[in-house]
Short mmCIF file of C-alpha atoms in Angstrom, two decimals:
data_model
loop_
_atom_site.label_atom_id
_atom_site.label_comp_id
_atom_site.label_asym_id
_atom_site.label_seq_id
_atom_site.Cartn_x
_atom_site.Cartn_y
_atom_site.Cartn_z
CA ALA A 1 0.00 0.00 0.00
CA ALA A 2 2.81 2.42 0.86
CA GLY A 3 4.58 1.67 -2.41
CA ILE A 4 1.48 2.19 -4.55
CA GLY A 5 0.32 5.22 -2.54
CA GLY A 6 3.75 6.82 -2.78
CA ALA A 7 3.92 6.25 -6.53
CA LEU A 8 0.45 7.76 -6.98
CA ALA A 9 1.41 10.79 -4.87
CA LEU A 10 4.54 11.29 -6.97
CA VAL A 11 2.61 11.05 -10.25
CA VAL A 12 -0.25 13.30 -9.14
CA GLN A 13 1.82 15.95 -7.37
CA ARG A 14 4.89 16.08 -9.62
CA THR A 15 3.68 15.33 -13.15
CA THR A 16 1.14 16.64 -15.65
CA VAL A 17 -0.54 13.26 -16.05
CA PRO A 18 -3.89 13.51 -17.90
CA GLY A 19 -7.01 13.16 -15.79
CA ARG A 20 -5.31 14.18 -12.56
CA ARG A 21 -8.64 15.05 -10.93
CA ILE A 22 -10.05 11.67 -11.87
CA TRP A 23 -7.07 9.96 -10.25
CA ILE A 24 -7.65 11.89 -7.04
CA LEU A 25 -11.37 11.11 -7.06
CA GLY A 26 -10.55 7.42 -7.53
CA ILE A 27 -8.28 7.49 -4.48
CA TRP A 28 -11.00 9.11 -2.40
CA ALA A 29 -13.58 6.62 -3.71
CA VAL A 30 -11.47 3.72 -2.43
CA LEU A 31 -11.02 5.52 0.86
CA LEU A 32 -14.72 6.22 1.37
CA VAL A 33 -16.00 2.70 0.58
CA PRO A 34 -15.90 0.55 3.77
CA SER A 35 -13.70 -2.53 3.75
CA TYR A 36 -16.60 -4.88 4.28
CA ILE A 37 -18.30 -3.53 1.14
CA VAL A 38 -15.09 -4.22 -0.82
CA ALA A 39 -14.93 -7.73 0.65
CA VAL A 40 -18.60 -8.35 -0.18
CA GLY A 41 -17.92 -7.24 -3.76
CA TRP A 42 -15.14 -9.81 -4.14
CA GLN A 43 -17.38 -12.39 -2.50
CA VAL A 44 -20.19 -11.72 -4.98
CA VAL A 45 -17.73 -12.27 -7.84
CA LEU A 46 -15.94 -15.37 -6.55
CA ASP A 47 -18.37 -17.17 -4.27
CA ARG A 48 -20.42 -20.19 -5.29
CA GLY A 49 -23.44 -18.92 -7.18
CA GLY A 50 -21.68 -15.63 -7.83
CA ILE A 51 -20.83 -13.80 -11.03
CA LEU A 52 -18.05 -16.16 -12.17
CA SER A 53 -20.25 -19.15 -11.43
CA SER A 54 -23.11 -17.70 -13.50
CA LEU A 55 -20.69 -17.20 -16.39
CA GLY A 56 -19.55 -20.82 -16.24
CA LEU A 57 -16.11 -19.86 -14.92
CA GLN A 58 -16.48 -21.40 -11.48
CA SER A 59 -13.16 -22.55 -9.97
CA THR A 60 -12.07 -23.43 -6.47
CA ALA A 61 -8.66 -21.76 -6.88
CA PRO A 62 -9.94 -18.14 -6.70
CA GLN A 63 -12.15 -19.06 -3.72
CA ASP A 64 -9.25 -20.65 -1.86
CA LEU A 65 -7.14 -17.57 -2.61
CA PHE A 66 -9.85 -15.12 -1.54
CA PHE A 67 -10.74 -16.91 1.69
CA GLY A 68 -7.08 -17.23 2.66
CA PRO A 69 -4.35 -14.93 3.96
CA ALA A 70 -3.53 -13.71 0.44
CA GLY A 71 -7.06 -12.49 -0.26
CA TYR A 72 -7.34 -10.93 3.18
CA THR A 73 -4.04 -9.11 2.69
CA LEU A 74 -5.05 -7.96 -0.79
CA ILE A 75 -8.20 -6.23 0.49
CA LEU A 76 -6.30 -4.59 3.35
CA ALA A 77 -3.67 -3.38 0.88
CA ILE A 78 -6.34 -1.92 -1.43
CA LYS A 79 -7.93 -0.08 1.50
CA GLY A 80 -4.51 1.10 2.70
CA VAL A 81 -3.48 2.83 -0.52
CA PRO A 82 -5.50 6.04 0.10
CA PHE A 83 -4.11 6.41 3.63
CA ALA A 84 -0.57 6.06 2.27
CA TYR A 85 -1.30 8.55 -0.50
CA LEU A 86 -2.64 11.17 1.89
CA ALA A 87 0.31 10.71 4.25
CA ILE A 88 2.81 11.28 1.43
CA ALA A 89 0.97 13.71 -0.86
CA GLY A 90 0.82 16.54 1.68
CA PRO A 91 4.57 16.71 2.44
CA LEU A 92 5.35 16.13 -1.25
CA ALA A 93 3.11 19.02 -2.30
CA GLY A 94 4.88 21.29 0.18
CA LEU A 95 8.37 20.16 -0.89
CA SER A 96 10.19 22.73 -2.96
CA ARG A 97 11.01 21.70 -6.52
CA SER A 98 14.46 23.24 -6.11
CA TYR A 99 15.88 19.86 -4.99
CA GLU A 100 14.77 18.18 -8.21
CA GLU A 101 15.84 21.15 -10.32
CA ALA A 102 19.30 21.12 -8.70
CA ALA A 103 19.68 17.40 -9.35
CA ARG A 104 18.62 17.74 -13.00
CA THR A 105 20.94 20.74 -13.44
CA HIS A 106 23.88 18.55 -12.39
CA GLY A 107 23.01 15.91 -14.95
CA ALA A 108 20.90 13.51 -12.89
CA GLY A 109 18.32 11.46 -14.71
CA ARG A 110 14.83 10.65 -13.45
CA TRP A 111 15.88 7.77 -11.19
CA ALA A 112 18.86 9.67 -9.79
CA THR A 113 16.62 12.66 -9.11
CA LEU A 114 14.14 10.39 -7.38
CA ARG A 115 16.93 8.99 -5.18
CA ALA A 116 17.77 12.55 -4.19
CA VAL A 117 14.20 13.36 -3.17
CA VAL A 118 13.12 10.12 -1.47
CA PRO A 119 15.39 10.57 1.61
CA ILE A 120 13.72 13.92 2.28
CA LEU A 121 10.35 12.16 2.26
CA LEU A 122 11.38 9.33 4.60
CA PRO A 123 9.33 10.70 7.54
CA ALA A 124 6.24 10.75 5.32
CA LEU A 125 6.98 7.25 4.02
CA PHE A 126 7.35 5.88 7.54
CA ALA A 127 4.15 7.67 8.52
CA ALA A 128 2.38 5.95 5.61
CA LEU A 129 3.69 2.55 6.69
CA THR A 130 2.64 3.17 10.28
CA ILE A 131 -0.86 4.39 9.43
CA VAL A 132 -1.58 1.51 7.02
CA PHE A 133 -0.20 -1.01 9.52
CA ALA A 134 -2.37 0.43 12.29
CA GLU A 135 -5.47 0.55 10.08
CA SER A 136 -4.90 -3.07 9.03
CA ILE A 137 -4.62 -4.27 12.62
CA ALA A 138 -7.81 -2.47 13.60
CA ASP A 139 -9.84 -3.50 10.54
CA PHE A 140 -12.99 -5.45 11.33
CA GLY A 141 -15.09 -5.10 8.18
CA THR A 142 -12.92 -7.41 6.08
CA ALA A 143 -12.70 -9.93 8.90
CA ALA A 144 -16.48 -9.91 9.34
CA VAL A 145 -16.92 -11.04 5.72
CA ILE A 146 -13.94 -13.36 5.17
CA ALA A 147 -13.22 -14.87 8.60
CA PRO A 148 -16.47 -16.90 8.99
CA ASN A 149 -15.54 -18.99 5.92
CA ALA A 150 -11.76 -18.85 6.27
CA ASP A 151 -9.50 -21.56 7.63
CA PHE A 152 -7.17 -19.20 9.48
CA PRO A 153 -7.81 -17.08 12.59
CA VAL A 154 -8.27 -13.31 12.39
CA ALA A 155 -7.74 -11.42 15.63
CA THR A 156 -10.57 -8.91 15.31
CA TYR A 157 -13.13 -11.57 14.36
CA SER A 158 -11.97 -13.85 17.18
CA LEU A 159 -12.47 -10.93 19.54
CA TYR A 160 -15.93 -10.38 18.11
CA THR A 161 -16.96 -14.01 18.65
CA SER A 162 -15.67 -13.83 22.21
CA LEU A 163 -17.64 -10.65 22.89
CA SER A 164 -20.76 -12.17 21.34
CA ALA A 165 -20.68 -14.86 24.00
CA TYR A 166 -20.89 -12.21 26.72
CA PRO A 167 -24.48 -12.23 28.04
CA GLY A 168 -26.56 -9.36 26.69
CA LEU A 169 -23.64 -7.69 24.93
CA LEU A 170 -24.66 -8.18 21.33
CA GLY A 171 -28.44 -8.22 21.49
CA SER A 172 -30.24 -7.78 18.15
CA SER A 173 -31.95 -4.58 17.16
CA ALA A 174 -35.14 -5.69 15.53
CA CYS A 175 -36.48 -2.65 13.73
CA GLY A 176 -35.70 0.95 12.98
CA ALA A 177 -34.73 3.18 10.09
CA PRO A 178 -31.07 2.26 9.50
CA LEU A 179 -30.37 4.68 6.69
CA ALA A 180 -31.92 7.68 8.45
CA LEU A 181 -30.21 6.90 11.74
CA SER A 182 -26.78 6.47 10.18
CA PHE A 183 -27.23 9.65 8.13
CA LYS A 184 -28.08 11.71 11.21
CA MET A 185 -25.21 10.29 13.28
CA ALA A 186 -22.71 10.73 10.45
CA LEU A 187 -23.77 14.35 9.89
CA ILE A 188 -23.35 15.30 13.54
CA ASN A 189 -20.09 13.40 13.96
CA ALA A 190 -18.52 14.90 10.82
CA CYS A 191 -19.15 18.45 12.02
CA ILE A 192 -17.83 17.88 15.55
CA THR A 193 -14.84 15.85 14.39
CA LEU A 194 -13.77 18.44 11.81
CA VAL A 195 -13.53 21.23 14.38
CA ILE A 196 -11.56 19.20 16.94
CA ALA A 197 -9.34 17.55 14.30
CA ALA A 198 -8.42 20.92 12.80
CA VAL A 199 -7.24 22.18 16.19
CA ILE A 200 -5.24 19.00 16.85
CA ALA A 201 -3.70 18.98 13.38
CA ARG A 202 -2.64 22.60 13.76
CA ARG A 203 -0.89 21.82 17.04
CA LEU A 204 0.88 18.76 15.63
CA ALA A 205 1.91 20.54 12.43
CA ALA A 206 3.72 23.33 14.29
CA ARG A 207 7.39 23.68 13.48
CA GLN A 208 8.32 23.27 17.14
CA ILE A 209 6.32 20.79 19.18
CA GLY A 210 6.73 19.99 22.85
CA VAL A 211 6.25 16.94 25.02
CA MET A 212 2.47 17.31 25.13
CA GLU A 213 2.23 17.40 21.33
CA ARG A 214 4.44 14.32 21.03
CA MET A 215 2.29 12.45 23.55
CA LEU A 216 -0.82 13.54 21.65
CA ASP A 217 0.69 12.30 18.40
CA LEU A 218 1.51 8.94 19.99
CA THR A 219 -1.98 8.70 21.46
CA LEU A 220 -3.59 9.36 18.09
CA MET A 221 -1.47 6.69 16.43
CA ALA A 222 -2.34 4.20 19.16
CA ALA A 223 -6.01 5.06 18.71
CA ILE A 224 -5.77 4.32 14.98
CA ALA A 225 -4.28 0.90 15.73
CA LEU A 226 -6.85 0.13 18.41
CA PRO A 227 -9.55 -2.11 16.92
CA GLY A 228 -12.98 -0.52 16.98
CA LEU A 229 -14.32 -3.60 18.74
CA VAL A 230 -11.92 -3.07 21.64
CA LEU A 231 -12.91 0.59 21.90
CA ALA A 232 -16.62 -0.24 21.84
CA ALA A 233 -16.21 -3.06 24.36
CA GLY A 234 -14.33 -0.68 26.64
CA TYR A 235 -17.21 1.78 26.44
CA ILE A 236 -19.63 -0.98 27.39
CA PHE A 237 -17.66 -2.19 30.37
CA ALA A 238 -16.96 1.38 31.54
CA TYR A 239 -20.42 2.89 31.19
CA ASN A 240 -22.38 -0.19 32.29
CA LEU A 241 -20.89 -0.15 35.79
CA PRO A 242 -23.22 0.14 38.80
CA LEU A 243 -21.06 2.99 40.09
CA LEU A 244 -22.05 5.24 37.19
CA SER A 245 -25.69 4.27 37.53
CA ASN A 246 -25.59 5.24 41.20
CA LEU A 247 -24.16 8.62 40.17
CA GLY A 248 -27.04 9.16 37.77
CA ILE A 249 -24.93 8.63 34.62
CA HIS A 250 -26.95 6.44 32.27
CA LEU A 251 -25.12 6.38 28.95
CA TYR A 252 -25.11 2.66 28.20
CA GLY A 253 -27.60 1.77 25.49
CA THR A 254 -27.97 5.35 24.24
CA LEU A 255 -27.20 7.07 20.96
CA PHE A 256 -24.98 9.51 22.87
CA LEU A 257 -22.57 6.69 23.77
CA LEU A 258 -22.58 5.50 20.15
CA GLY A 259 -21.80 9.06 19.07
CA MET A 260 -18.88 9.17 21.53
CA ALA A 261 -17.49 6.01 19.95
CA TYR A 262 -17.92 7.47 16.45
CA LEU A 263 -16.03 10.61 17.51
CA ALA A 264 -13.21 8.65 19.12
CA GLY A 265 -12.89 6.45 16.05
CA ALA A 266 -12.90 9.23 13.45
CA LEU A 267 -10.80 11.86 15.22
CA PRO A 268 -7.34 10.23 14.84
CA SER A 269 -7.63 9.58 11.09
CA THR A 270 -9.16 12.98 10.33
CA SER A 271 -6.43 14.72 12.32
CA ARG A 272 -3.80 12.83 10.34
CA VAL A 273 -5.43 13.77 7.04
CA LEU A 274 -5.36 17.47 7.99
CA MET A 275 -1.75 17.50 9.22
CA GLY A 276 -0.32 17.81 5.70
CA PRO A 277 -2.43 20.84 4.70
CA MET A 278 -1.91 22.43 8.12
CA ALA A 279 1.86 22.07 7.77
CA GLN A 280 1.75 24.19 4.61
CA VAL A 281 0.09 27.12 6.40
CA GLN A 282 2.72 29.59 7.54
CA GLY A 283 2.32 31.13 10.97
CA THR A 284 3.26 34.51 9.54
CA LEU A 285 -0.17 34.69 7.89
CA LEU A 286 -1.86 34.98 11.27
CA SER A 287 0.75 37.44 12.48
CA ALA A 288 0.26 39.62 9.42
CA ALA A 289 -3.50 39.62 9.90
CA ARG A 290 -3.14 40.59 13.57
CA VAL A 291 -0.74 43.41 12.66
CA HIS A 292 -3.43 44.80 10.35
CA GLY A 293 -5.97 44.87 13.15
CA ALA A 294 -7.81 41.55 12.70
CA GLY A 295 -8.86 39.63 15.79
CA PRO A 296 -8.11 35.91 16.36
CA LEU A 297 -11.25 34.65 14.62
CA ALA A 298 -11.01 37.14 11.76
CA SER A 299 -7.36 36.18 11.25
CA TRP A 300 -8.29 32.53 10.80
CA ARG A 301 -11.33 33.31 8.67
CA LYS A 302 -9.55 35.69 6.27
CA GLY A 303 -5.94 34.54 6.38
CA VAL A 304 -6.03 30.77 6.86
CA LEU A 305 -9.48 29.40 6.04
CA PRO A 306 -9.22 30.15 2.29
CA LEU A 307 -6.03 28.06 2.14
CA LEU A 308 -7.57 25.12 4.00
CA ALA A 309 -11.11 25.21 2.60
CA PRO A 310 -10.73 22.38 0.01
CA SER A 311 -8.91 20.16 2.52
CA LEU A 312 -11.52 20.82 5.22
CA VAL A 313 -14.30 19.91 2.81
CA TRP A 314 -12.65 16.60 1.94
CA ALA A 315 -11.90 15.86 5.59
CA TRP A 316 -15.58 16.44 6.43
CA LEU A 317 -16.64 14.13 3.61
CA LEU A 318 -14.16 11.48 4.75
CA THR A 319 -15.52 11.59 8.29
CA PHE A 320 -19.12 11.53 7.14
CA ALA A 321 -18.61 8.59 4.80
CA THR A 322 -16.65 6.47 7.27
CA THR A 323 -19.15 7.17 10.06
CA PHE A 324 -22.16 6.50 7.85
CA LEU A 325 -20.98 2.94 7.15
CA GLU A 326 -18.99 2.30 10.37
CA LEU A 327 -19.38 -1.27 11.61
CA PRO A 328 -17.51 -2.26 14.84
CA ALA A 329 -18.90 0.37 17.24
CA SER A 330 -22.30 0.19 15.56
CA GLU A 331 -22.38 -3.58 16.07
CA LEU A 332 -21.75 -3.35 19.80
CA LEU A 333 -23.21 -0.02 20.90
CA ALA A 334 -26.36 0.44 18.82
CA PRO A 335 -29.34 0.90 21.17
CA PRO A 336 -32.17 -1.64 20.96
CA GLY A 337 -34.57 -0.77 18.17
CA GLN A 338 -32.13 1.70 16.56
CA LYS A 339 -30.00 -0.16 14.06
CA PRO A 340 -27.36 1.60 11.92
CA VAL A 341 -27.23 0.68 8.27
CA SER A 342 -23.91 -1.19 8.53
CA VAL A 343 -25.37 -3.53 11.15
CA ALA A 344 -28.43 -4.09 8.99
CA ILE A 345 -26.25 -4.98 5.98
CA VAL A 346 -24.14 -7.50 7.90
CA GLN A 347 -27.16 -9.10 9.55
CA VAL A 348 -28.86 -9.59 6.19
CA LEU A 349 -25.70 -11.02 4.63
CA ASN A 350 -25.20 -13.38 7.56
CA LYS A 351 -28.64 -14.79 6.75
CA SER A 352 -27.31 -15.60 3.25
CA ASP A 353 -29.77 -13.13 1.76
CA LEU A 354 -27.32 -11.83 -0.83
CA PHE A 355 -30.01 -10.05 -2.86
CA ARG A 356 -31.30 -7.89 0.01
CA GLY A 357 -27.82 -7.35 1.37
CA THR A 358 -26.56 -6.12 -2.00
CA ALA A 359 -29.63 -3.90 -2.46
CA LEU A 360 -29.15 -2.31 0.98
CA SER A 361 -25.43 -1.83 0.30
CA ILE A 362 -26.16 -0.11 -3.01
CA ALA A 363 -28.72 2.15 -1.35
CA ALA A 364 -26.22 3.11 1.38
CA LEU A 365 -23.47 3.80 -1.14
CA ALA A 366 -25.88 5.83 -3.27
CA ILE A 367 -26.68 8.06 -0.28
CA ASP A 368 -22.96 8.36 0.48
CA LEU A 369 -22.23 9.33 -3.12
CA ALA A 370 -25.13 11.78 -3.20
CA VAL A 371 -23.81 13.60 -0.13
CA ILE A 372 -20.35 13.82 -1.70
CA VAL A 373 -21.77 15.19 -4.95
CA VAL A 374 -24.02 17.74 -3.21
CA VAL A 375 -21.26 19.01 -0.91
CA THR A 376 -18.61 19.26 -3.63
CA LEU A 377 -21.00 20.97 -6.06
CA GLY A 378 -22.18 23.28 -3.29
CA PHE A 379 -18.59 24.22 -2.56
CA ARG A 380 -17.92 24.93 -6.22
CA VAL A 381 -21.03 27.09 -6.55
CA LEU A 382 -21.19 28.88 -3.20
CA ALA A 383 -17.55 29.23 -2.11
CA PRO A 384 -15.60 32.35 -3.14
CA ARG A 385 -13.47 31.88 -6.23
CA GLY A 386 -10.23 32.20 -4.29
CA TRP A 387 -11.23 29.43 -1.89
CA LYS A 388 -11.66 27.02 -4.80
CA ARG A 389 -8.25 27.81 -6.27
CA ILE A 390 -5.97 28.38 -3.28
CA GLY A 391 -4.98 25.18 -1.56
CA ALA A 392 -6.57 22.93 -4.18
CA ARG A 393 -3.25 21.24 -4.93
CA ILE A 394 -3.20 19.78 -1.42
CA VAL A 395 -6.15 17.49 -2.15
#
């Protein structure tokens, strides 16, 4: 994932490749589609009675490959490419071209120039490796689809089966409006997460960071690697204690607790996505605005927000999309009678109702895509012209 993501970042940020915008939209499309939807897609193609079978191309070899470590790794790698791209594209976009120009001036070819630039990007490359590794460890969606039919253990699915044996922990939600509930929760979580993540990213992107910022960075990375099931189980065991009930704190089995889990799950990744754009914002912009009489809020609104507007829009869309189809916390923390759409999809698929499961998945993805289209078109129509041009190269 880091190799492919780095190559894509280099091509998009440093070349005039045709269809650059389409390439970027493709990367975001892979990022926004949940891993369990990707796994279900492969399952529909390769499983018995699937597309290959209907075409008379049924073979056990692709099934054995898909339901084995190789297929599991392939899906994780596909889902990891966008994270690697975002980790590398930001620093690469902010890297001066003078290094490449100096190398070419002294006779270096393309590969020699690349060898001169790659060492400068080593922190970004290691960040890409770390983020993809952490996301892969914490992934549950792929395990939920592949692990039940696989002949090898997957840690997150084993944890899920253990938690399901806990009395009353994974009770079914019988009815509800999954799409409406997930839409509302995703909308609220995206707005709250964007504000907090922007503040965190600004602190971590400062040229000089202290001990607190380093501890915050380490905490965020640990949170990315923490499986969502572990986080949700911790919320259950913490907020279902008699001590909290005696204090009048009744959060277990409520949408508020589910929203807390959504926020905790989305904040680390969104903060990481915004670190690259934040690093390109010079602190002198705020100082110049203050010198000319602008207050703190006006300085951000007039001097910084235009530079970050495209990145903030994409970060909001990323948070909305991942929350809308989030599975681990939804599986464990959804209140009775209020079932998120991801839980509804998995429950239908577990009943081997592939037709309804596919239909519900398509409906969820259609809503996700509609939100992306409406927000991006709204930004193009309503945002000032400078906002649409300045900072666009970051995303």
